[in-house]
């Protein structure tokens, strides 16, 4: 009896325990949890980081390259400017032969530097004319003429003649004829004052020839012929100017006036 009661009690306790266990529905507990990485997002982040790093490196290289190229371009422009200005100066001066004694002097380093500075100024003025800035070009020419004519000694007539011719052409282009005539007169009087009545200078002869052509365009035939005759005395190579119809007519006009004058005196 006692044995049977104990068995029933044990069975009852086991049944109740199992019921409580199943009714409680316990959740499983993990010691730790591992969440899988989002491999796609991580890959994109790494790729983006590498991209920005490459961009920074590329930008730095590009900046260095750009600075280097800018320096090269600047140096190339400077060399081109020097070459063109020197070539321009040589071109306009190549026929400016000076034959009188003391005109052909030894070209020292100082003189070379001076010629180079004049070349740059003349070429700069030429560019200003091409760009339509005629007033700036005029300032350059006038300043250069003033500097050359103000030299106490070793005044280079060739450089002064070239600057005078270029300014005279510019003034004619602007229809400023009175100022053009004054430029020629000032040059002629200055050279005449320095050299006297008898002198031979090719560069000066060309300025006087240009003066003669200017007066011919203005209708002053007699004055034009006298100036042309003076230029030919300085440089016989300019004698071909008398082959022009205008100068032949001017020569005939001057000769007729001389004949009339002689006939009146007689």
XYZ file of C-alpha atoms in Angstrom, residues 8-143:
136
model
C 1.491 7.424 -7.555
C 2.951 10.455 -5.808
C 6.121 10.286 -7.887
C 4.098 9.915 -11.086
C 1.934 12.863 -10.129
C 4.951 15.065 -9.422
C 6.564 14.098 -12.756
C 3.343 14.830 -14.643
C 2.973 18.248 -13.027
C 6.631 19.076 -13.736
C 6.299 18.167 -17.415
C 3.111 20.217 -17.682
C 4.806 23.233 -16.176
C 7.756 22.761 -18.528
C 5.664 22.607 -21.672
C 3.298 25.365 -20.608
C 6.133 27.769 -19.821
C 7.440 27.604 -23.531
C 11.023 28.665 -22.738
C 13.089 30.493 -25.443
C 16.450 29.263 -26.456
C 19.369 31.314 -25.155
C 22.626 31.688 -27.089
C 25.922 32.242 -25.455
C 26.794 34.875 -28.142
C 25.434 36.038 -31.481
C 27.377 36.677 -34.672
C 25.771 39.001 -37.179
C 27.034 38.442 -40.687
C 28.733 41.482 -42.259
C 27.115 43.360 -45.143
C 29.832 42.514 -47.622
C 28.301 44.595 -50.400
C 28.213 47.802 -48.315
C 31.752 47.254 -47.028
C 33.054 46.673 -50.528
C 31.468 49.896 -51.749
C 32.950 51.880 -48.856
C 36.429 50.541 -49.514
C 36.087 51.226 -53.229
C 34.889 54.770 -52.548
C 37.774 55.426 -50.161
C 40.296 54.189 -52.703
C 38.664 56.344 -55.371
C 38.975 59.508 -53.271
C 42.577 58.681 -52.449
C 43.370 58.277 -56.135
C 41.542 61.537 -56.877
C 43.616 63.414 -54.304
C 46.840 61.960 -55.695
C 45.743 62.680 -59.253
C 44.780 66.264 -58.347
C 48.165 66.841 -56.726
C 49.962 65.450 -59.748
C 47.769 67.522 -62.039
C 48.525 70.680 -60.051
C 52.253 70.029 -60.209
C 51.989 69.305 -63.927
C 49.902 72.430 -64.474
C 52.435 74.636 -62.675
C 55.258 73.098 -64.666
C 53.398 73.566 -67.945
C 52.548 77.157 -67.020
C 56.204 77.912 -66.382
C 57.156 76.303 -69.679
C 54.525 78.287 -71.557
C 55.672 81.519 -69.887
C 59.314 80.813 -70.698
C 58.376 79.940 -74.269
C 56.451 83.202 -74.645
C 59.350 85.179 -73.225
C 61.778 83.552 -75.658
C 59.380 84.171 -78.529
C 58.972 87.816 -77.506
C 62.724 88.308 -77.365
C 63.291 86.600 -80.718
C 60.501 88.502 -82.457
C 61.446 91.874 -81.024
C 65.087 91.354 -81.953
C 64.117 90.180 -85.442
C 61.802 93.156 -85.870
C 64.498 95.581 -84.786
C 67.051 93.932 -87.084
C 64.635 94.083 -90.010
C 63.896 97.782 -89.730
C 67.533 98.626 -89.067
C 69.289 96.362 -91.570
C 69.605 99.069 -94.229
C 70.534 101.821 -91.822
C 74.199 102.083 -92.876
C 76.212 104.898 -91.392
C 79.115 105.991 -93.537
C 80.486 109.102 -91.915
C 83.477 108.899 -89.650
C 82.603 108.263 -86.066
C 79.195 106.769 -86.878
C 80.405 103.174 -86.874
C 81.478 102.640 -83.317
C 82.500 99.521 -81.445
C 79.480 97.736 -80.088
C 80.165 97.220 -76.417
C 78.000 95.263 -74.001
C 76.268 98.440 -72.872
C 75.336 99.297 -76.434
C 73.993 95.793 -77.035
C 71.793 96.110 -73.964
C 70.586 99.490 -75.170
C 69.744 98.123 -78.611
C 67.895 95.228 -77.050
C 65.793 97.554 -74.889
C 64.947 99.687 -77.925
C 64.007 96.559 -79.868
C 61.566 95.498 -77.178
C 59.979 98.952 -77.049
C 59.540 99.151 -80.817
C 58.081 95.670 -80.984
C 55.751 96.436 -78.082
C 54.531 99.564 -79.869
C 53.989 97.527 -83.036
C 51.791 95.069 -81.130
C 49.824 97.949 -79.658
C 49.126 99.238 -83.163
C 47.954 95.801 -84.296
C 45.642 95.677 -81.275
C 44.214 99.100 -82.110
C 45.799 100.922 -79.178
C 47.321 103.707 -81.268
C 47.571 106.211 -78.425
C 49.715 103.841 -76.356
C 51.986 103.207 -79.336
C 52.363 106.964 -79.836
C 53.415 107.396 -76.205
C 56.063 104.696 -76.624
C 57.479 106.298 -79.783
C 57.541 109.813 -78.339
C 59.171 108.668 -75.130
